[in-house]
């Protein structure tokens, strides 16, 4: 039998007064068993303050406080000014609406009581109202609901439309209650959670549980277009412990600093979902294109990290730059300013088959198989590490390239994809310390890299070094490709021309091989995000080895050119000793 809205509100009132998990579950079990299985989905959505799962990308309720107060005023005859005063005093819009209904002078005679179904359907209409005249339409629907509402119904209606229901009922509590209400088997809770991990839609899961029980839940399958809950990593800060935990060896992958993305494909249809399972397809038309072009599968679900790329140099940019893609308009313009690459790291589903229970290496091999080689959509950088030294070296390379660290993944036979779980099959290893750059440094050009794309014919980036007066040698620090104006770029060939050399100059110490060597002569001022240790650069290598016992030099992460310093000779550049001291002085413990 359809449930009356007042009945549902009575449950909310009981829930609101409880805080213990056991008591709250009891109330929910009672509510779910009383609910008509046909409308239990709506009851569940309303209880968590939503109308549908986020991933559908449908609009949210979006009623502003002001509009709601106007509706309450129209439905009750209490002035908006008075309601505003009450709101100030009570601090809860639900209570204001409840009180206003009580204050109503004339009670309408022929109001039919509200059903859950009617309320839900009207709220859906409000959510879908957009564009011209939508405010009026929303107002009319709200007034209609409030006119029929009893005081307690007004309290919860107001809170729901404004997004402040806050009953303290989380998704796990709902799953507990559903299992208790409908699944009379010992592992019922596990079964329902597994189903929820595959289809993170509590309303749907509730309906299947109520109508088909364990059988129905066990039949739930992953489907392209509907995201699954992502696997998450544990964290450790000791590489030795990480390797021990993973059984002595692990697949180390760069931990890219971007946005996690679940990519779904069915034929020509492509959907992208964020870490929180929101539909983010519209923000990345370029990624959708790459998937259509380079993924050789009709149906699949794969996962990767979308990373912002410097359009000039092709290097990775920090996560913050991606945030500029979070907009509705001009996405094609922003796409050119902030191009992206995707680094794929997992395969969840392929041509009708679920891959969740297959081991890591098998999933990765399959992923590689369906990927047409190209430069935009590639596999995450991975190396199998068997000892601390290998792990540390790979870690430093990752940091310097702009990554956050590593994700170390189990290689064992049981290394399944644990949807919805934070487990020990993946362990993230991020730095404990960060060394911010407070000041600029002056570095000497020792090499140049050929430009591509818009920079063809000039140079894409310059290799720069600090001066080591003890050895009288220039030791490499970083590759600088950002920060140049167009004119500065155009002038580079003329500026460098007199200093170009065939071979590495004898007073240069560099492991990195640029396309062209340059005699140390030109000094530039550089700033970056932070100083880091790097196995590919040589600056202050001796000091790092002696004091920090690490086989690495000091480098700059995300360096930017500021200006040329013609007033300085190469030997006036920042020394390796200074660079090392800056690194030590600025080490900051990162918050855990
Ligand atoms: P964090 O804030 O550290 O990214 P999180 O809670 O979002 O943490 P975790 O599962 O703890 O997620 O850490 C793994 C995260 O790292 C993933 O969510 C993903 O976005 C990101 N990531 C980057 N590169 C990889 C990779 N190669 N493999 C797995 N995850 C990766």
Coordinates of C-alpha atoms and ligand atoms in Angstrom, one line a residue:
X1 CA 0.0 0.0 0.0
X2 CA 1.3 3.5 -0.8
X3 CA 2.8 5.2 2.2
X4 CA 1.5 8.5 3.4
X5 CA 4.0 11.3 3.7
X6 CA 3.1 11.9 7.3
X7 CA 4.0 8.3 8.2
X8 CA 7.4 8.8 6.7
X9 CA 7.8 12.1 8.6
X10 CA 7.0 10.3 11.8
X11 CA 9.9 7.9 11.1
X12 CA 12.1 10.9 10.5
X13 CA 11.1 12.4 13.7
X14 CA 12.0 9.2 15.6
X15 CA 15.3 9.0 13.8
X16 CA 16.2 12.5 14.5
X17 CA 15.8 11.9 18.2
X18 CA 18.2 8.9 18.2
X19 CA 21.9 8.8 17.8
X20 CA 22.8 5.1 18.5
X21 CA 23.4 3.0 15.5
X22 CA 21.4 0.0 16.8
X23 CA 18.3 2.0 17.6
X24 CA 18.4 3.9 14.3
X25 CA 18.8 0.6 12.4
X26 CA 15.7 -0.7 14.2
X27 CA 13.6 2.3 13.1
X28 CA 14.9 1.9 9.5
X29 CA 14.1 -1.8 9.4
X30 CA 10.6 -1.0 10.6
X31 CA 10.2 1.7 7.9
X32 CA 11.5 -0.6 5.2
X33 CA 9.3 -3.5 6.1
X34 CA 6.2 -1.2 6.1
X35 CA 7.2 0.3 2.7
X36 CA 5.5 -0.9 -0.5
X37 CA 8.4 -2.5 -2.4
X38 CA 7.2 -0.6 -5.5
X39 CA 8.1 2.7 -3.8
X40 CA 10.9 1.8 -1.4
X41 CA 13.4 3.3 -3.8
X42 CA 11.8 6.7 -3.4
X43 CA 11.7 6.3 0.4
X44 CA 15.4 5.5 0.4
X45 CA 16.3 8.5 -1.8
X46 CA 14.3 10.9 0.3
X47 CA 15.8 9.6 3.5
X48 CA 19.3 10.3 2.3
X49 CA 18.1 13.7 1.1
X50 CA 18.3 12.9 -2.7
X51 CA 16.1 12.2 -5.6
X52 CA 18.4 9.8 -7.6
X53 CA 22.0 8.7 -7.6
X54 CA 24.5 11.4 -8.5
X55 CA 26.0 9.5 -11.4
X56 CA 22.8 10.1 -13.5
X57 CA 24.0 13.7 -13.8
X58 CA 20.4 14.9 -13.3
X59 CA 19.8 18.2 -11.8
X60 CA 19.6 18.7 -8.0
X61 CA 16.7 20.2 -6.1
X62 CA 18.3 23.6 -5.9
X63 CA 15.7 25.6 -4.0
X64 CA 17.1 28.7 -2.5
X65 CA 16.2 29.7 1.1
X66 CA 14.5 32.9 -0.1
X67 CA 12.2 31.1 -2.6
X68 CA 11.2 28.6 0.1
X69 CA 10.4 31.4 2.5
X70 CA 8.2 33.0 -0.1
X71 CA 6.4 29.7 -0.6
X72 CA 5.8 29.3 3.1
X73 CA 4.5 32.9 3.3
X74 CA 2.1 32.3 0.4
X75 CA 0.9 29.0 1.9
X76 CA 0.4 30.4 5.4
X77 CA -0.2 34.1 5.2
X78 CA 2.7 34.8 7.5
X79 CA 4.9 37.6 6.0
X80 CA 8.3 36.9 4.6
X81 CA 9.8 39.5 7.1
X82 CA 8.3 37.7 10.0
X83 CA 9.5 34.3 8.7
X84 CA 13.0 35.7 8.3
X85 CA 13.0 36.9 11.9
X86 CA 11.8 33.5 13.0
X87 CA 14.6 31.9 11.0
X88 CA 17.2 34.1 12.8
X89 CA 15.8 33.1 16.1
X90 CA 15.3 29.4 15.4
X91 CA 18.2 28.8 13.0
X92 CA 16.3 26.0 11.3
X93 CA 14.2 26.4 8.3
X94 CA 12.3 23.2 9.0
X95 CA 11.1 24.5 12.3
X96 CA 10.1 27.9 10.8
X97 CA 8.0 26.1 8.2
X98 CA 6.4 23.9 10.9
X99 CA 5.6 26.8 13.1
X100 CA 4.2 28.9 10.2
X101 CA 1.8 26.1 9.3
X102 CA 0.6 26.0 12.9
X103 CA 0.1 29.8 12.8
X104 CA -2.0 29.6 9.7
X105 CA -5.3 31.4 10.4
X106 CA -7.6 29.7 7.9
X107 CA -7.3 26.0 7.4
X108 CA -8.2 24.9 4.0
X109 CA -11.1 22.6 4.1
X110 CA -10.7 20.2 1.3
X111 CA -7.0 19.2 1.3
X112 CA -6.1 15.6 0.5
X113 CA -3.3 14.2 2.6
X114 CA 0.1 13.9 0.9
X115 CA 1.5 10.6 -0.2
X116 CA 5.2 9.8 -0.5
X117 CA 4.7 9.2 -4.2
X118 CA 3.1 12.6 -4.7
X119 CA 5.8 14.5 -2.8
X120 CA 8.6 12.7 -4.6
X121 CA 7.0 13.4 -8.0
X122 CA 6.5 17.1 -7.2
X123 CA 10.1 17.4 -6.0
X124 CA 11.3 15.8 -9.3
X125 CA 9.3 18.5 -11.1
X126 CA 11.0 21.2 -9.1
X127 CA 14.5 19.7 -9.8
X128 CA 13.8 19.6 -13.6
X129 CA 12.4 23.2 -13.8
X130 CA 15.0 25.3 -15.5
X131 CA 15.2 28.5 -17.6
X132 CA 12.7 31.2 -17.9
X133 CA 9.7 31.0 -15.6
X134 CA 11.3 28.2 -13.6
X135 CA 11.3 30.2 -10.4
X136 CA 7.6 30.7 -10.6
X137 CA 6.9 27.1 -11.4
X138 CA 9.0 26.0 -8.4
X139 CA 7.2 28.5 -6.2
X140 CA 3.8 27.2 -7.4
X141 CA 4.7 23.6 -6.7
X142 CA 6.1 24.4 -3.3
X143 CA 3.0 26.3 -2.3
X144 CA 0.8 23.5 -3.5
X145 CA 2.7 21.0 -1.3
X146 CA 2.8 23.3 1.7
X147 CA -0.9 24.1 1.6
X148 CA -1.6 20.4 2.0
X149 CA 1.1 19.8 4.6
X150 CA 0.6 19.2 8.3
X151 CA 3.1 20.9 10.5
X152 CA 5.5 17.9 10.8
X153 CA 5.4 17.4 7.0
X154 CA 6.2 21.1 6.5
X155 CA 9.3 20.6 8.7
X156 CA 10.7 17.8 6.6
X157 CA 9.6 19.2 3.3
X158 CA 11.4 22.4 4.0
X159 CA 14.6 20.6 5.0
X160 CA 14.5 18.3 2.0
X161 CA 14.1 21.0 -0.6
X162 CA 16.8 23.1 0.8
X163 CA 19.2 20.1 1.2
X164 CA 19.3 20.1 5.0
X165 CA 17.5 16.9 6.0
X166 CA 20.5 15.6 8.0
X167 CA 19.0 12.6 9.8
X168 CA 22.4 11.2 10.4
X169 CA 21.5 8.2 8.2
X170 CA 24.5 7.2 6.1
X171 CA 24.6 4.7 3.2
X172 CA 26.1 2.0 5.4
X173 CA 23.3 2.3 7.9
X174 CA 20.8 1.9 5.1
X175 CA 22.6 -1.2 3.9
X176 CA 22.5 -2.7 7.4
X177 CA 18.8 -2.1 7.7
X178 CA 18.0 -3.4 4.2
X179 CA 20.0 -6.6 5.0
X180 CA 18.1 -7.1 8.2
X181 CA 14.7 -6.3 6.7
X182 CA 14.9 -8.5 3.6
X183 CA 17.9 -10.9 3.6
X184 CA 17.5 -13.7 6.0
X185 CA 20.8 -15.3 5.5
X186 CA 24.0 -15.1 7.5
X187 CA 26.1 -13.2 5.0
X188 CA 23.2 -11.0 3.9
X189 CA 25.1 -7.8 4.8
X190 CA 28.1 -8.9 2.6
X191 CA 25.9 -9.8 -0.3
X192 CA 24.1 -6.4 -0.3
X193 CA 27.3 -4.5 0.0
X194 CA 28.8 -6.4 -2.9
X195 CA 25.8 -5.5 -5.0
X196 CA 26.0 -1.9 -3.9
X197 CA 29.7 -1.7 -4.8
X198 CA 28.7 -2.8 -8.4
X199 CA 25.7 -0.5 -8.6
X200 CA 26.0 2.5 -6.2
X201 CA 22.4 3.3 -6.4
X202 CA 20.8 2.8 -2.9
X203 CA 17.2 3.2 -4.2
X204 CA 17.7 0.5 -6.8
X205 CA 19.5 -1.8 -4.4
X206 CA 16.6 -1.4 -1.9
X207 CA 14.1 -2.3 -4.5
X208 CA 15.9 -5.4 -5.7
X209 CA 16.4 -6.5 -2.0
X210 CA 12.7 -5.9 -1.2
X211 CA 11.4 -7.6 -4.4
X212 CA 13.9 -10.3 -5.1
X213 CA 16.0 -10.8 -2.0
X214 CA 19.4 -12.5 -2.0
X215 CA 18.8 -14.1 -5.4
X216 CA 18.2 -10.8 -7.1
X217 CA 21.1 -9.1 -5.5
X218 CA 23.5 -11.9 -6.5
X219 CA 22.4 -11.5 -10.1
X220 CA 23.4 -7.8 -10.2
X221 CA 25.9 -7.2 -12.9
X222 CA 28.2 -4.3 -13.8
X223 CA 27.1 -2.4 -16.9
X224 CA 28.8 0.3 -19.0
X225 CA 27.1 3.6 -18.3
X226 CA 26.7 2.9 -14.6
X227 CA 29.7 3.5 -12.4
X228 CA 31.0 1.1 -9.8
X229 CA 32.5 2.2 -6.4
X230 CA 36.2 2.6 -6.8
X231 CA 39.0 0.6 -5.1
X232 CA 41.0 2.7 -2.7
X233 CA 44.5 2.4 -1.3
X234 CA 46.0 2.2 2.2
X235 CA 48.9 4.4 3.1
X236 CA 52.3 3.7 4.5
X237 CA 55.4 5.9 4.8
X238 CA 58.1 3.3 5.1
X239 CA 59.2 1.6 1.9
X240 CA 60.5 -1.5 3.8
X241 CA 57.2 -2.0 5.4
X242 CA 55.4 -1.6 2.1
X243 CA 57.4 -4.3 0.5
X244 CA 57.0 -6.6 3.4
X245 CA 53.2 -6.1 3.4
X246 CA 53.1 -6.9 -0.3
X247 CA 55.2 -10.0 0.0
X248 CA 58.7 -8.7 -1.0
X249 CA 57.8 -7.4 -4.5
X250 CA 55.2 -5.1 -5.9
X251 CA 54.1 -3.3 -9.1
X252 CA 55.1 0.4 -8.4
X253 CA 53.0 2.8 -10.4
X254 CA 53.4 6.6 -10.5
X255 CA 50.8 8.3 -8.5
X256 CA 49.6 10.9 -10.9
X257 CA 48.4 14.2 -9.5
X258 CA 45.1 14.6 -11.5
X259 CA 41.5 13.6 -11.4
X260 CA 40.6 9.9 -11.1
X261 CA 38.3 8.8 -13.9
X262 CA 36.2 5.7 -14.6
X263 CA 35.9 5.4 -18.3
X264 CA 32.9 3.5 -19.7
X265 CA 32.4 2.6 -23.3
X266 CA 29.6 0.9 -25.2
X267 CA 29.9 1.2 -28.9
X268 CA 30.2 4.8 -29.7
X269 CA 28.9 5.9 -26.3
X270 CA 31.4 7.0 -23.7
X271 CA 30.8 8.1 -20.1
X272 CA 33.3 9.5 -17.7
X273 CA 32.8 9.3 -13.9
X274 CA 34.8 11.0 -11.1
X275 CA 36.1 9.5 -7.9
X276 CA 32.8 10.5 -6.3
X277 CA 31.0 8.9 -9.2
X278 CA 29.6 12.1 -10.7
X279 CA 29.2 12.2 -14.4
X280 CA 32.0 14.4 -15.7
X281 CA 31.8 13.5 -19.4
X282 CA 30.9 17.0 -20.5
X283 CA 34.2 18.4 -19.0
X284 CA 36.4 16.2 -21.2
X285 CA 35.2 16.0 -24.8
X286 CA 38.9 15.4 -25.8
X287 CA 39.1 12.3 -23.5
X288 CA 35.8 11.0 -25.0
X289 CA 37.4 11.3 -28.5
X290 CA 40.6 9.5 -27.4
X291 CA 38.6 6.7 -26.0
X292 CA 36.6 6.3 -29.2
X293 CA 39.8 6.4 -31.2
X294 CA 42.3 4.4 -29.2
X295 CA 40.4 1.8 -27.2
X296 CA 39.9 -1.4 -29.2
X297 CA 36.8 -2.7 -27.4
X298 CA 33.2 -2.5 -28.0
X299 CA 32.2 -2.6 -24.4
X300 CA 34.6 -1.9 -21.5
X301 CA 35.1 -0.1 -18.2
X302 CA 38.7 1.1 -17.5
X303 CA 40.2 3.4 -15.0
X304 CA 42.8 6.1 -15.1
X305 CA 44.0 9.5 -13.9
X306 CA 43.4 12.5 -16.1
X307 CA 46.3 14.9 -15.8
X308 CA 46.7 18.5 -17.1
X309 CA 49.5 19.0 -19.6
X310 CA 51.5 22.1 -20.4
X311 CA 50.5 22.8 -24.0
X312 CA 54.0 24.2 -24.8
X313 CA 56.2 21.6 -23.3
X314 CA 54.1 18.5 -22.9
X315 CA 55.0 18.2 -19.3
X316 CA 52.6 17.4 -16.5
X317 CA 51.0 20.3 -14.6
X318 CA 49.6 20.4 -11.0
X319 CA 46.1 19.1 -10.2
X320 CA 44.8 22.7 -9.6
X321 CA 45.0 23.5 -13.3
X322 CA 42.5 20.8 -14.1
X323 CA 40.0 22.6 -11.9
X324 CA 39.6 25.1 -14.6
X325 CA 37.8 22.4 -16.6
X326 CA 35.0 22.4 -14.0
X327 CA 32.8 24.7 -16.0
X328 CA 29.8 24.5 -18.2
X329 CA 30.7 27.0 -20.9
X330 CA 33.6 27.5 -23.3
X331 CA 34.8 24.0 -22.6
X332 CA 36.4 23.9 -26.1
X333 CA 38.4 27.0 -25.4
X334 CA 39.7 25.8 -22.1
X335 CA 40.4 22.4 -23.7
X336 CA 43.1 24.1 -25.8
X337 CA 44.5 26.0 -22.9
X338 CA 44.6 23.0 -20.6
X339 CA 45.1 19.9 -22.7
X340 CA 45.1 16.6 -20.8
X341 CA 46.5 13.1 -21.0
X342 CA 45.0 10.0 -19.4
X343 CA 47.2 7.5 -17.6
X344 CA 45.3 4.2 -17.4
X345 CA 45.8 1.9 -14.5
X346 CA 43.0 -0.7 -14.4
X347 CA 40.5 -2.7 -16.3
X348 CA 37.2 -3.6 -14.6
X349 CA 35.0 -5.0 -17.4
X350 CA 35.4 -6.1 -21.0
X351 CA 32.9 -7.3 -23.5
X352 CA 30.4 -8.6 -21.1
X353 CA 32.9 -10.1 -18.6
X354 CA 33.7 -8.7 -15.2
X355 CA 37.4 -8.5 -14.3
X356 CA 37.0 -7.7 -10.6
X357 CA 38.1 -11.1 -9.4
X358 CA 41.1 -11.4 -11.7
X359 CA 44.6 -10.7 -10.5
X360 CA 46.4 -7.4 -11.1
X361 CA 48.8 -8.6 -13.8
X362 CA 46.0 -10.2 -15.8
X363 CA 43.9 -7.0 -15.7
X364 CA 46.9 -4.9 -16.7
X365 CA 47.8 -7.2 -19.6
X366 CA 44.3 -7.1 -20.9
X367 CA 44.3 -3.3 -20.6
X368 CA 47.4 -3.1 -22.6
X369 CA 45.9 -5.4 -25.3
X370 CA 42.9 -3.2 -25.9
X371 CA 45.0 0.0 -26.1
X372 CA 46.1 1.3 -29.5
X373 CA 49.5 3.0 -28.9
X374 CA 49.1 6.8 -28.9
X375 CA 50.4 9.7 -26.9
X376 CA 47.2 10.9 -25.1
X377 CA 45.9 7.7 -23.6
X378 CA 48.7 5.6 -22.2
X379 CA 49.3 3.0 -19.5
X380 CA 50.5 4.4 -16.1
X381 CA 54.2 4.3 -15.7
X382 CA 54.9 1.0 -13.9
X383 CA 57.9 -1.0 -12.7
X384 CA 58.1 -4.1 -10.7
X385 CA 60.3 -3.4 -7.7
X386 CA 61.9 -6.0 -5.5
X387 CA 63.9 -3.9 -3.0
X388 CA 64.0 -0.6 -1.2
X389 CA 66.6 1.0 -3.5
X390 CA 64.6 0.3 -6.6
X391 CA 61.4 1.6 -5.0
X392 CA 63.0 4.8 -3.7
X393 CA 64.6 5.6 -7.1
X394 CA 61.3 5.1 -8.9
X395 CA 59.6 7.3 -6.3
X396 CA 62.0 10.2 -6.8
X397 CA 61.6 10.0 -10.5
X398 CA 57.8 10.2 -10.0
X399 CA 58.0 13.2 -7.8
X400 CA 60.3 15.1 -10.1
X401 CA 58.0 14.4 -13.1
X402 CA 55.2 16.1 -11.2
X403 CA 53.6 13.1 -9.5
X404 CA 52.6 12.8 -5.9
X405 CA 54.5 9.6 -5.3
X406 CA 53.7 5.9 -6.0
X407 CA 50.9 3.5 -5.6
X408 CA 52.3 0.1 -4.9
X409 CA 50.2 -2.8 -6.0
X410 CA 50.1 -6.4 -4.9
X411 CA 51.3 -8.9 -7.6
X412 CA 49.9 -12.0 -5.8
X413 CA 47.3 -14.3 -7.2
X414 CA 44.7 -12.8 -4.9
X415 CA 45.3 -9.2 -6.1
X416 CA 41.7 -8.6 -7.1
X417 CA 40.0 -5.3 -7.7
X418 CA 38.3 -4.6 -4.4
X419 CA 35.4 -2.3 -5.5
X420 CA 34.4 0.1 -2.7
X421 CA 37.1 -0.9 -0.3
X422 CA 40.2 0.7 1.1
X423 CA 42.5 -2.3 1.4
X424 CA 46.2 -3.5 1.5
X425 CA 46.3 -4.7 -2.1
X426 CA 47.1 -1.1 -3.0
X427 CA 49.4 1.0 -0.8
X428 CA 50.2 4.7 -1.6
X429 CA 53.5 6.1 -0.8
X430 CA 53.7 9.9 -0.6
X431 CA 56.4 12.1 0.8
X432 CA 56.5 13.0 4.5
X433 CA 58.3 16.2 3.6
X434 CA 57.9 18.9 1.2
X435 CA 60.3 21.7 0.5
X436 CA 58.5 24.8 -0.8
X437 CA 60.5 27.3 -2.8
X438 CA 60.3 30.6 -0.9
X439 CA 62.8 32.4 -3.2
X440 CA 63.9 32.3 -6.8
X441 CA 67.2 30.9 -7.9
X442 CA 69.6 31.9 -10.7
X443 CA 70.6 29.0 -12.9
X444 CA 72.8 28.6 -15.9
X445 CA 71.7 27.2 -19.3
X446 CA 73.6 24.0 -20.2
X447 CA 71.4 22.4 -22.8
X448 CA 68.3 22.8 -25.0
X449 CA 65.5 20.5 -26.2
X450 CA 64.0 20.9 -29.7
X451 CA 60.5 22.4 -29.7
X452 CA 57.4 20.6 -30.9
X453 CA 54.0 21.9 -32.1
X454 CA 53.8 25.6 -31.8
X455 CA 57.4 25.7 -30.7
X456 CA 58.7 23.9 -33.8
X457 CA 61.8 25.7 -35.1
X458 CA 62.7 27.0 -31.6
X459 CA 63.3 25.3 -28.3
X460 CA 60.8 23.6 -26.2
X461 CA 62.7 23.7 -22.9
X462 CA 66.2 24.5 -21.6
X463 CA 68.3 22.4 -19.3
X464 CA 69.7 24.5 -16.4
X465 CA 72.3 24.0 -13.8
X466 CA 73.7 25.4 -10.5
X467 CA 77.4 26.1 -9.9
X468 CA 79.6 24.0 -7.7
X469 CA 82.6 26.2 -6.9
X470 CA 84.5 23.4 -5.3
X471 CA 84.5 21.3 -8.4
X472 CA 84.3 24.3 -10.6
X473 CA 81.5 22.6 -12.5
X474 CA 77.8 23.1 -13.4
X475 CA 75.5 20.5 -12.1
X476 CA 72.0 20.0 -13.6
X477 CA 68.9 21.1 -11.7
X478 CA 65.9 20.9 -14.0
X479 CA 64.3 21.4 -17.4
X480 CA 62.6 24.8 -17.8
X481 CA 59.8 25.0 -20.4
X482 CA 57.2 27.3 -18.8
X483 CA 57.1 31.0 -18.2
X484 CA 58.5 32.3 -21.5
X485 CA 56.6 34.9 -23.4
X486 CA 56.2 34.4 -27.2
X487 CA 58.9 37.0 -27.9
X488 CA 61.3 35.4 -25.5
X489 CA 60.7 32.0 -27.2
X490 CA 61.2 33.5 -30.7
X491 CA 64.5 35.0 -29.5
X492 CA 65.9 31.8 -28.0
X493 CA 67.6 30.5 -31.2
X494 CA 69.5 33.8 -31.7
X495 CA 70.3 34.1 -28.0
X496 CA 71.7 30.6 -27.7
X497 CA 73.4 30.4 -31.1
X498 CA 76.9 31.6 -30.0
X499 CA 77.0 29.0 -27.2
X500 CA 75.8 25.9 -29.0
X501 CA 78.2 22.9 -28.7
X502 CA 78.4 19.5 -30.3
X503 CA 79.3 17.7 -27.2
X504 CA 78.8 18.0 -23.5
X505 CA 81.1 20.9 -22.3
X506 CA 83.8 19.6 -19.9
X507 CA 82.6 21.8 -17.0
X508 CA 79.1 20.4 -17.1
X509 CA 77.9 17.4 -15.0
X510 CA 74.6 16.1 -16.3
X511 CA 73.1 12.6 -16.6
X512 CA 70.2 14.0 -18.6
X513 CA 71.0 14.3 -22.3
X514 CA 69.5 17.4 -24.0
X515 CA 69.1 17.5 -27.8
X516 CA 71.8 20.3 -27.9
X517 CA 74.5 21.2 -25.4
X518 CA 75.1 24.8 -24.5
X519 CA 78.3 26.3 -23.1
X520 CA 77.5 27.6 -19.6
X521 CA 77.1 31.4 -20.2
X522 CA 73.5 32.5 -19.8
X523 CA 71.9 33.0 -16.4
X524 CA 68.2 33.0 -15.8
X525 CA 66.0 33.5 -12.7
X526 CA 63.8 30.6 -12.0
X527 CA 61.0 29.8 -9.5
X528 CA 59.2 26.5 -8.9
X529 CA 56.7 24.8 -6.6
X530 CA 59.3 23.2 -4.5
X531 CA 62.8 21.7 -4.3
X532 CA 62.9 17.9 -4.5
X533 CA 65.4 15.1 -4.6
X534 CA 65.8 13.6 -8.1
X535 CA 67.8 10.7 -9.4
X536 CA 68.0 12.3 -12.9
X537 CA 69.7 15.5 -11.8
X538 CA 73.2 16.0 -10.4
X539 CA 73.1 19.3 -8.4
X540 CA 74.5 18.9 -4.8
X541 CA 74.7 15.2 -5.3
X542 CA 77.8 14.8 -3.0
X543 CA 76.1 16.8 -0.2
X544 CA 72.9 14.7 -0.5
X545 CA 74.9 11.5 -0.4
X546 CA 76.9 12.6 2.6
X547 CA 74.2 14.1 4.7
X548 CA 71.0 12.4 3.6
X549 CA 72.5 9.1 2.4
X550 CA 70.5 9.2 -0.8
X551 CA 71.6 8.7 -4.4
X552 CA 70.0 11.9 -5.8
X553 CA 70.6 15.5 -6.7
X554 CA 68.4 18.5 -5.9
X555 CA 65.8 19.5 -8.5
X556 CA 62.9 21.9 -8.9
X557 CA 59.4 20.7 -9.4
X558 CA 57.2 22.7 -11.9
X559 CA 60.0 25.2 -12.7
X560 CA 59.1 28.5 -14.4
X561 CA 61.3 31.0 -16.2
X562 CA 61.1 34.5 -14.7
X563 CA 63.7 36.6 -16.5
X564 CA 67.2 36.6 -18.0
X565 CA 69.9 37.9 -15.7
X566 CA 72.5 39.4 -18.1
X567 CA 74.0 41.2 -15.1
X568 CA 75.2 37.9 -13.7
X569 CA 78.1 35.7 -14.9
X570 CA 77.6 31.9 -14.8
X571 CA 79.8 31.8 -11.7
X572 CA 77.5 34.2 -9.9
X573 CA 74.7 31.7 -10.3
X574 CA 73.1 30.0 -7.2
X575 CA 75.6 27.4 -5.9
X576 CA 74.9 23.8 -5.2
X577 CA 75.7 24.4 -1.6
X578 CA 73.1 27.2 -1.4
X579 CA 70.6 25.0 -3.1
X580 CA 71.2 22.2 -0.6
X581 CA 70.8 24.6 2.3
X582 CA 67.6 25.9 0.9
X583 CA 66.3 22.4 0.6
X584 CA 67.1 21.6 4.2
X585 CA 65.8 24.9 5.6
X586 CA 62.5 24.6 3.8
X587 CA 61.7 21.0 4.6
X588 CA 58.2 20.9 6.0
X589 CA 56.5 18.0 7.5
X590 CA 53.4 17.3 5.4
X591 CA 50.1 16.9 7.2
X592 CA 49.0 13.3 7.2
Ligands
LIG1 P1 44.5 10.8 -2.4 O1 44.0 12.1 -1.9 O2 45.9 10.4 -1.8 O3 44.6 10.8 -3.9 P2 42.2 9.2 -2.3 O4 41.4 8.9 -1.1 O5 41.6 10.0 -3.4 O6 43.6 9.7 -1.9 P3 43.4 6.6 -2.5 O7 42.7 5.4 -3.0 O8 43.7 6.7 -1.1 O9 42.5 7.8 -3.0 O10 44.7 6.9 -3.3 C1 44.8 6.5 -4.7 C2 44.4 7.6 -5.6 O11 45.5 8.0 -6.3 C3 43.3 7.2 -6.5 O12 42.0 7.6 -6.1 C4 43.7 7.9 -7.8 O13 43.0 9.1 -8.0 C5 45.1 8.3 -7.7 N1 46.1 7.6 -8.6 C6 47.0 8.3 -9.3 N2 47.8 7.4 -10.0 C7 47.3 6.2 -9.7 C8 47.7 4.8 -10.1 N3 48.7 4.6 -10.9 N4 47.0 3.8 -9.6 C9 46.0 4.0 -8.7 N5 45.6 5.2 -8.3 C10 46.2 6.3 -8.8

